mmCIF file of C-alpha atoms in Angstrom:
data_model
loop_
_atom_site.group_PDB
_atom_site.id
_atom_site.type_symbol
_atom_site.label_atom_id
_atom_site.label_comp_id
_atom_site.label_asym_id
_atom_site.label_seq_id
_atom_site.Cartn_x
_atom_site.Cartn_y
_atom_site.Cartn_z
ATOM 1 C CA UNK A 41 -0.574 36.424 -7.859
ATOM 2 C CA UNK A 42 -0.718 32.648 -9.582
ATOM 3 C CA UNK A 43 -3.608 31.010 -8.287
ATOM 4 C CA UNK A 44 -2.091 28.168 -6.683
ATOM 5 C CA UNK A 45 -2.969 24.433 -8.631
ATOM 6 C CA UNK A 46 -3.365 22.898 -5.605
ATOM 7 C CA UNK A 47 -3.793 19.200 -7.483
ATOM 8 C CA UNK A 48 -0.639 19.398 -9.078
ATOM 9 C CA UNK A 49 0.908 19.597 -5.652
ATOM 10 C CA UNK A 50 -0.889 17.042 -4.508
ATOM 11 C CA UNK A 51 1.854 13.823 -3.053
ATOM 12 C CA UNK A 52 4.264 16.908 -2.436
ATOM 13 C CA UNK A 53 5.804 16.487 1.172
ATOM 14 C CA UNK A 54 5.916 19.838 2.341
ATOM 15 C CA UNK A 55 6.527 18.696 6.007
ATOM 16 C CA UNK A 56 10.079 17.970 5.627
ATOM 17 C CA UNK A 57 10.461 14.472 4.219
ATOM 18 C CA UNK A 58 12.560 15.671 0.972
ATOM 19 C CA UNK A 59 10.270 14.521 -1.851
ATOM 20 C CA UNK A 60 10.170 18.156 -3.398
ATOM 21 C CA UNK A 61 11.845 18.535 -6.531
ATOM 22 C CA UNK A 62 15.433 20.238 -5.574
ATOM 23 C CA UNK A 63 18.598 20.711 -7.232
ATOM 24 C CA UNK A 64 22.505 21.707 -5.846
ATOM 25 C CA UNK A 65 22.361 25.453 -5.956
ATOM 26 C CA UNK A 66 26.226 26.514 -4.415
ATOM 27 C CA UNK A 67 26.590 23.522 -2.029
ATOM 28 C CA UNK A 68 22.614 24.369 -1.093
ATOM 29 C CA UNK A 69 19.210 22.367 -2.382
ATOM 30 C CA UNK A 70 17.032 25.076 -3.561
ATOM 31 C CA UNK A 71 13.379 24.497 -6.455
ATOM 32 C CA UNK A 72 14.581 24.637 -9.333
ATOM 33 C CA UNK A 73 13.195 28.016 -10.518
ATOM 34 C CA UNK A 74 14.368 29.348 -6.751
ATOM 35 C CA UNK A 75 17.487 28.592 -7.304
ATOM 36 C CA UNK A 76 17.439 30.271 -10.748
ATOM 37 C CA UNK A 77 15.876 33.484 -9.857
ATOM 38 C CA UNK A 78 18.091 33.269 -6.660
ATOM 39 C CA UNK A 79 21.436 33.127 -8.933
ATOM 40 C CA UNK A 80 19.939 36.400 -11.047
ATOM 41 C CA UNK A 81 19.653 37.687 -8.201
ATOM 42 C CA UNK A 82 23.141 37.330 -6.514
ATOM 43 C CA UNK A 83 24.222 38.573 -10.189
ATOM 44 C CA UNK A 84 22.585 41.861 -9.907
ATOM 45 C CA UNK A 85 23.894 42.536 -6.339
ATOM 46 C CA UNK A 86 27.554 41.730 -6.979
ATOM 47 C CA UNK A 87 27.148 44.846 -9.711
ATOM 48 C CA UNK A 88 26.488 46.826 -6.319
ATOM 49 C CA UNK A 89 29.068 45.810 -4.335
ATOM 50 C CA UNK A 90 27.345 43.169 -2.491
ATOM 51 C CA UNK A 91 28.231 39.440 -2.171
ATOM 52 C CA UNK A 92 24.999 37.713 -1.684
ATOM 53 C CA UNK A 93 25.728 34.297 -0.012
ATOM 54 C CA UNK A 94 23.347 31.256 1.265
ATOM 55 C CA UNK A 95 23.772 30.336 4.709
ATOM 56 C CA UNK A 96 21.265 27.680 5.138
ATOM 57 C CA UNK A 97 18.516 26.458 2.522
ATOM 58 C CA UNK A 98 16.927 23.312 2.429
ATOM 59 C CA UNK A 99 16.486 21.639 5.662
ATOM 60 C CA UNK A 100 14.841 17.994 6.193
ATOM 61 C CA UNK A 101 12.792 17.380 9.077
ATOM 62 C CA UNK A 102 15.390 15.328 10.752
ATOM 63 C CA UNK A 103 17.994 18.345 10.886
ATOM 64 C CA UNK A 104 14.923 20.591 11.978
ATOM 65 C CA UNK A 105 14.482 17.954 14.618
ATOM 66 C CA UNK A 106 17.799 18.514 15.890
ATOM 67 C CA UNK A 107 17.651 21.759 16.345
ATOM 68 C CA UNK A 108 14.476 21.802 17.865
ATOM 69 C CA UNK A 109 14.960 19.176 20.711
ATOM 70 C CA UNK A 110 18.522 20.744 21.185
ATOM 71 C CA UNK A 111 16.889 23.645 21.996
ATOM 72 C CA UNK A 112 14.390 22.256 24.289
ATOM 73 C CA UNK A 113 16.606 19.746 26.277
ATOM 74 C CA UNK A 114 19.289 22.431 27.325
ATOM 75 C CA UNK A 115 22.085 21.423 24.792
ATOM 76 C CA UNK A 116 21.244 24.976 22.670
ATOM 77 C CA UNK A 117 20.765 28.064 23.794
ATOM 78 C CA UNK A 118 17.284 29.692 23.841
ATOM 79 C CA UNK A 119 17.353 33.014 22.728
ATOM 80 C CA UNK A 120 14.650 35.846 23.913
ATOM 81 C CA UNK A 121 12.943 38.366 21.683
ATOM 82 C CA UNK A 122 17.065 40.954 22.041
ATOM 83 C CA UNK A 123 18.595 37.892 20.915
ATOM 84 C CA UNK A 124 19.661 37.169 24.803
ATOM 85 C CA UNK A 125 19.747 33.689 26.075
ATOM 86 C CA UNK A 126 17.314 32.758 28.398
ATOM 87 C CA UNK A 127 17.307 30.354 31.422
ATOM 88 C CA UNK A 128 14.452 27.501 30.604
ATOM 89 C CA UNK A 129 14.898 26.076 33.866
ATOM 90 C CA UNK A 130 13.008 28.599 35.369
ATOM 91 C CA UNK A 131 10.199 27.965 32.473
ATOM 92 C CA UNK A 132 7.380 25.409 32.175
ATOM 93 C CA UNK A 133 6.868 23.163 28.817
ATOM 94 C CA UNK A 134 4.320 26.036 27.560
ATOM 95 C CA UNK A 135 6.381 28.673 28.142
ATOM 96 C CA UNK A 136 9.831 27.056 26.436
ATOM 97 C CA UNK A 137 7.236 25.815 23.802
ATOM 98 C CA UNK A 138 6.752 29.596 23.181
ATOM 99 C CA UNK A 139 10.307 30.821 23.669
ATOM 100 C CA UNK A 140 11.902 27.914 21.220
ATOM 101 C CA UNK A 141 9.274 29.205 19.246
ATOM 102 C CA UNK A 142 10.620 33.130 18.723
ATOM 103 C CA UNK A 143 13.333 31.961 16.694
ATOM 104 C CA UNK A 144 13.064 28.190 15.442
ATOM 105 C CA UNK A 145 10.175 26.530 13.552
ATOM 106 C CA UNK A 146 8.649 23.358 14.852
ATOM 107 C CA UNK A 147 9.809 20.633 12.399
ATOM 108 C CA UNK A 148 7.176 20.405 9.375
ATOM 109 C CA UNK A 149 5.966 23.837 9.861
ATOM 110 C CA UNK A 150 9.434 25.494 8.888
ATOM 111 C CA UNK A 151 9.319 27.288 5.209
ATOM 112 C CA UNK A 152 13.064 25.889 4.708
ATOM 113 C CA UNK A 153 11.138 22.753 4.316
ATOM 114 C CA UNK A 154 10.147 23.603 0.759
ATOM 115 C CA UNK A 155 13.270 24.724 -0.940
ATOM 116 C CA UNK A 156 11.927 27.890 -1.017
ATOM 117 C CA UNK A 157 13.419 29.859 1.518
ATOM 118 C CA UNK A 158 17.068 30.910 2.102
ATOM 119 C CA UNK A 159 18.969 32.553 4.797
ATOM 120 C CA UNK A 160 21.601 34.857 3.287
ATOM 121 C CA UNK A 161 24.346 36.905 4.536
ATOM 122 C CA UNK A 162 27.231 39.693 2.405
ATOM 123 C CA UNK A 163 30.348 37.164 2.137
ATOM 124 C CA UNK A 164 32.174 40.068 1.383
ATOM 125 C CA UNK A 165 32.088 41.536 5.059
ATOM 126 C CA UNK A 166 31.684 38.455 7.397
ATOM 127 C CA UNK A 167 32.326 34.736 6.744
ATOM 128 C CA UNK A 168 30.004 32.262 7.465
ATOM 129 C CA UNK A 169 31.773 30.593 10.791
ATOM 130 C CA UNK A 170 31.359 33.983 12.084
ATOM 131 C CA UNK A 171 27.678 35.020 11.290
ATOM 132 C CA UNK A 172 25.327 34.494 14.377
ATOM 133 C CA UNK A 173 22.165 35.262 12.348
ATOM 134 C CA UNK A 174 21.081 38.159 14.878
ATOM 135 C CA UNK A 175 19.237 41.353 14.247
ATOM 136 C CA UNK A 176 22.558 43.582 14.703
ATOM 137 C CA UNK A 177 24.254 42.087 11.978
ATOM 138 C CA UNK A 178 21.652 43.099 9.415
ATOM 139 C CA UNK A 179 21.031 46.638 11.616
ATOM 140 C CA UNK A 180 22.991 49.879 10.517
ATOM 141 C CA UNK A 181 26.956 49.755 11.519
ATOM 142 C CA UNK A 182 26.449 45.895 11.107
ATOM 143 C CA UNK A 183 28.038 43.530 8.334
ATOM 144 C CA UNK A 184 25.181 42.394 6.857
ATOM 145 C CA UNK A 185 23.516 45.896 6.547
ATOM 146 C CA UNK A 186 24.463 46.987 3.291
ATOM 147 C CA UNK A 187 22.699 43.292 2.246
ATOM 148 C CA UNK A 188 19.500 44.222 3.570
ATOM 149 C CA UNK A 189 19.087 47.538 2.489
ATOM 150 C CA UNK A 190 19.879 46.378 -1.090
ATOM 151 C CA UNK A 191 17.101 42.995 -0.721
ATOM 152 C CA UNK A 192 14.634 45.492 0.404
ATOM 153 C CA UNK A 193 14.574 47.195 -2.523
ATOM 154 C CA UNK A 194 15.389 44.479 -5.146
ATOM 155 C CA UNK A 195 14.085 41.208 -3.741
ATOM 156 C CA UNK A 196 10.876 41.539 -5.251
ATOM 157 C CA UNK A 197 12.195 42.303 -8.848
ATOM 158 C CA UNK A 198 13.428 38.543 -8.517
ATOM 159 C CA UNK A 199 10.211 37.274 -6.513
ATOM 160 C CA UNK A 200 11.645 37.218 -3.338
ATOM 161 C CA UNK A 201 10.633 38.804 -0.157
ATOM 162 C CA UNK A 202 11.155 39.440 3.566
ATOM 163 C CA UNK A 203 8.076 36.324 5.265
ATOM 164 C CA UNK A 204 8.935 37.236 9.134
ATOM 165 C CA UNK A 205 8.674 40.872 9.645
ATOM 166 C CA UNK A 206 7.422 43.055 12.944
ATOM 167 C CA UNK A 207 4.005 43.023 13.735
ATOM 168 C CA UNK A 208 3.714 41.227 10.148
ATOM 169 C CA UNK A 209 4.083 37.486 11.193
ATOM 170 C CA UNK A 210 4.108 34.930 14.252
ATOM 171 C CA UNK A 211 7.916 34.204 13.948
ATOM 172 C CA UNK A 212 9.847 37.100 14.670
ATOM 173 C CA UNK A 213 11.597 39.347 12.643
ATOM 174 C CA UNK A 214 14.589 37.929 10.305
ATOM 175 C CA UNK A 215 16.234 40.461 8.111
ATOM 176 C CA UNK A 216 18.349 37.458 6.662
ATOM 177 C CA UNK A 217 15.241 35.235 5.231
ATOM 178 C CA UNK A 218 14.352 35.209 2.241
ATOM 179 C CA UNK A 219 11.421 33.173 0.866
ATOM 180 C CA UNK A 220 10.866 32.720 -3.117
ATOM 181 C CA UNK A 221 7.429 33.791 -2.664
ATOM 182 C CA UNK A 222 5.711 32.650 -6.722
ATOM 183 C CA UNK A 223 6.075 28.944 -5.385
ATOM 184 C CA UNK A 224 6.451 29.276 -1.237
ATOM 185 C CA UNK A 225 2.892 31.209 -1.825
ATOM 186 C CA UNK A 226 1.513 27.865 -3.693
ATOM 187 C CA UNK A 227 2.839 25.802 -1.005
ATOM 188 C CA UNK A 228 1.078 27.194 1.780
ATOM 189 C CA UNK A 229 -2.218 27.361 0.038
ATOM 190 C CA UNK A 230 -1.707 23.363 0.241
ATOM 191 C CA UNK A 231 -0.096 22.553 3.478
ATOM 192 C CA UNK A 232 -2.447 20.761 6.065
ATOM 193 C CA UNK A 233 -2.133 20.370 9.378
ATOM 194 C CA UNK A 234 -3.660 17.332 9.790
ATOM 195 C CA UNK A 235 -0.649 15.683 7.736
ATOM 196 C CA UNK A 236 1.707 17.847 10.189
ATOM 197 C CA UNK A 237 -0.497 16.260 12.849
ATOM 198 C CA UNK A 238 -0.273 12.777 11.927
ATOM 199 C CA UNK A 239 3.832 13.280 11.000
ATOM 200 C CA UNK A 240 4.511 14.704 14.481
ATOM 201 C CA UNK A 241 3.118 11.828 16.809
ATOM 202 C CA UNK A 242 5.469 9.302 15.311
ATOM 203 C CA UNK A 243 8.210 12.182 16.151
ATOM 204 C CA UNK A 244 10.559 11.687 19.277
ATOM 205 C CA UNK A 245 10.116 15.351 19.310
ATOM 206 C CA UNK A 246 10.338 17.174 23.235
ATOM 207 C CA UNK A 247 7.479 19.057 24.478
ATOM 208 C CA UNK A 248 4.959 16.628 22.061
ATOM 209 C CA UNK A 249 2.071 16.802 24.715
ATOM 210 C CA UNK A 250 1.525 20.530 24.806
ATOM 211 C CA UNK A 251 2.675 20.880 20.918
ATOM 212 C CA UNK A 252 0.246 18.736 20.223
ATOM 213 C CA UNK A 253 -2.289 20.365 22.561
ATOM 214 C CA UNK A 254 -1.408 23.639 20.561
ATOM 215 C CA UNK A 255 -1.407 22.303 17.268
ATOM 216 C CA UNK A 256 -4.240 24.354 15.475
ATOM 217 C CA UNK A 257 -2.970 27.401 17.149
ATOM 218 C CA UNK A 258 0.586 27.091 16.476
ATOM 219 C CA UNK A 259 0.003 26.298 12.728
ATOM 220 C CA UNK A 260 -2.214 29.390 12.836
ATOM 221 C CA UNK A 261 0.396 31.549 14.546
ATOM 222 C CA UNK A 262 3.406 30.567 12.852
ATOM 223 C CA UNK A 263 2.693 28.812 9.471
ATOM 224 C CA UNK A 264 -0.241 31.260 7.755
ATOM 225 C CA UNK A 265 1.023 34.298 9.921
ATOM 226 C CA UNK A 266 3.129 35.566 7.366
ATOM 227 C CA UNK A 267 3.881 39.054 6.193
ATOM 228 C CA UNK A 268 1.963 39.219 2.457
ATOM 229 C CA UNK A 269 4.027 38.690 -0.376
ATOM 230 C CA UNK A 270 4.665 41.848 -3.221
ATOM 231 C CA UNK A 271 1.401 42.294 -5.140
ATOM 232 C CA UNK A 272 3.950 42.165 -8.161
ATOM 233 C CA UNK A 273 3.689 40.967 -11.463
ATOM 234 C CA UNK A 274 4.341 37.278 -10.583
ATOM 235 C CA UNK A 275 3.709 36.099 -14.525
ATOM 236 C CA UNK A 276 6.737 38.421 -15.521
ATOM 237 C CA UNK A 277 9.326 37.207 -12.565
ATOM 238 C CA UNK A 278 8.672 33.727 -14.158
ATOM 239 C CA UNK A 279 9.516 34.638 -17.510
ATOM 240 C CA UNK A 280 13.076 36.614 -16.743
#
């Protein structure tokens, strides 16, 4: 792996604010050699029969916001560990904190911050205002199955690789995220919670007391707790 040059990244925003060098990548903002490496990749898998196609990339803080205080006022559903939706009214701020938490990142800890990371689905057996993004769809007999079974054994030839996987990370398994691990690797040597800190008490953001409380842990839990990236040959993905 690249040791990461931690002062070249330094004035990077990697909490969500946009300043990261992104370009258009099919209607998505992707890095620039992401969205490269991502096109190779799509390339290669159409030879196979499979139409590799980006659901979400990109996301501001503002849109993670969104989701996130959707989630905890009621106005989205909350979904438990089988993909079910959960009551919150029957849960205290800790507990939704933790249940929001299973499938959503707390704004300026989510990868799709970086430009880095990309949900993906196979266009070629489910559109897009279909896909729910669960674990069935990506599961044998599902649409998106033939997808992941060809990403887990090619992603890493274009230095990409499966972040959120069982007993492997905090967040919970997602068989449709994909993080572009040469520069998402660099960017978590450098992110620092004390920047998250500072961004997230000027946030109208629900639940702030106990996030806040929780803040160390939660960074712990579901920023570093990542599966390890391929111990590939990161030098030669860069020069494809």
């Amino acid at each position: 792996m690249l040791t990461p040059d931690l002062n070249a990244l330094e004035g990077l925003d990697l909490y969500g604010d946009g300043n990261l060098p992104l370009i258009d990548c099919q209607g998505h903002r992707l890095a620039v050699e992401c969205a490269a490496q991502f096109i190779r990749m799509q390339t290669a898998a159409a030879g196979d029969g499979v139409e590799i196609a980006i659901c979400s990339s990109f996301r501001d803080f503002d849109r993670q916001l969104s989701i996130w205080n959707a989630k905890a006022s009621g106005r989205r559903q909350v979904l438990d560990e089988a993909s079910r939706p959960i009551d919150i009214q029957s849960l205290d701020d800790n507990q939704l904190l933790d249940a929001i938490l299973l499938w959503s990142a707390l704004p300026g800890m989510s990868r799709h911050h970086w430009g880095t990371d990309l949900d993906l689905f196979d266009a070629k057996n489910i559109d897009r205002q279909s896909l729910q993004l669960i674990d069935s769809e990506y599961h044998p007999g599902g649409p998106c199955h033939k997808l992941h079974t060809w990403l887990a054994s090619h992603a890493a030839d274009f230095g990409f690789y499966f972040p959120y996987q069982a007993g492997l990370s905090g967040v919970s398994p997602e068989p449709w995220h994909l993080s572009y691990y040469p520069l998402a690797d660099k960017y978590l040597a450098a992110f620092d919670s004390d920047k998250l800190q500072a961004r997230l008490e000027l946030a109208a953001i629900e639940l702030k007391g106990p996030i806040l409380t929780r803040l160390e842990a939660l960074v712990s839990s579901y920023v570093y707790f990542v599966a390890p990236s391929p111990n590939g040959p990161v030098e030669q993905i860069l020069k494809k």
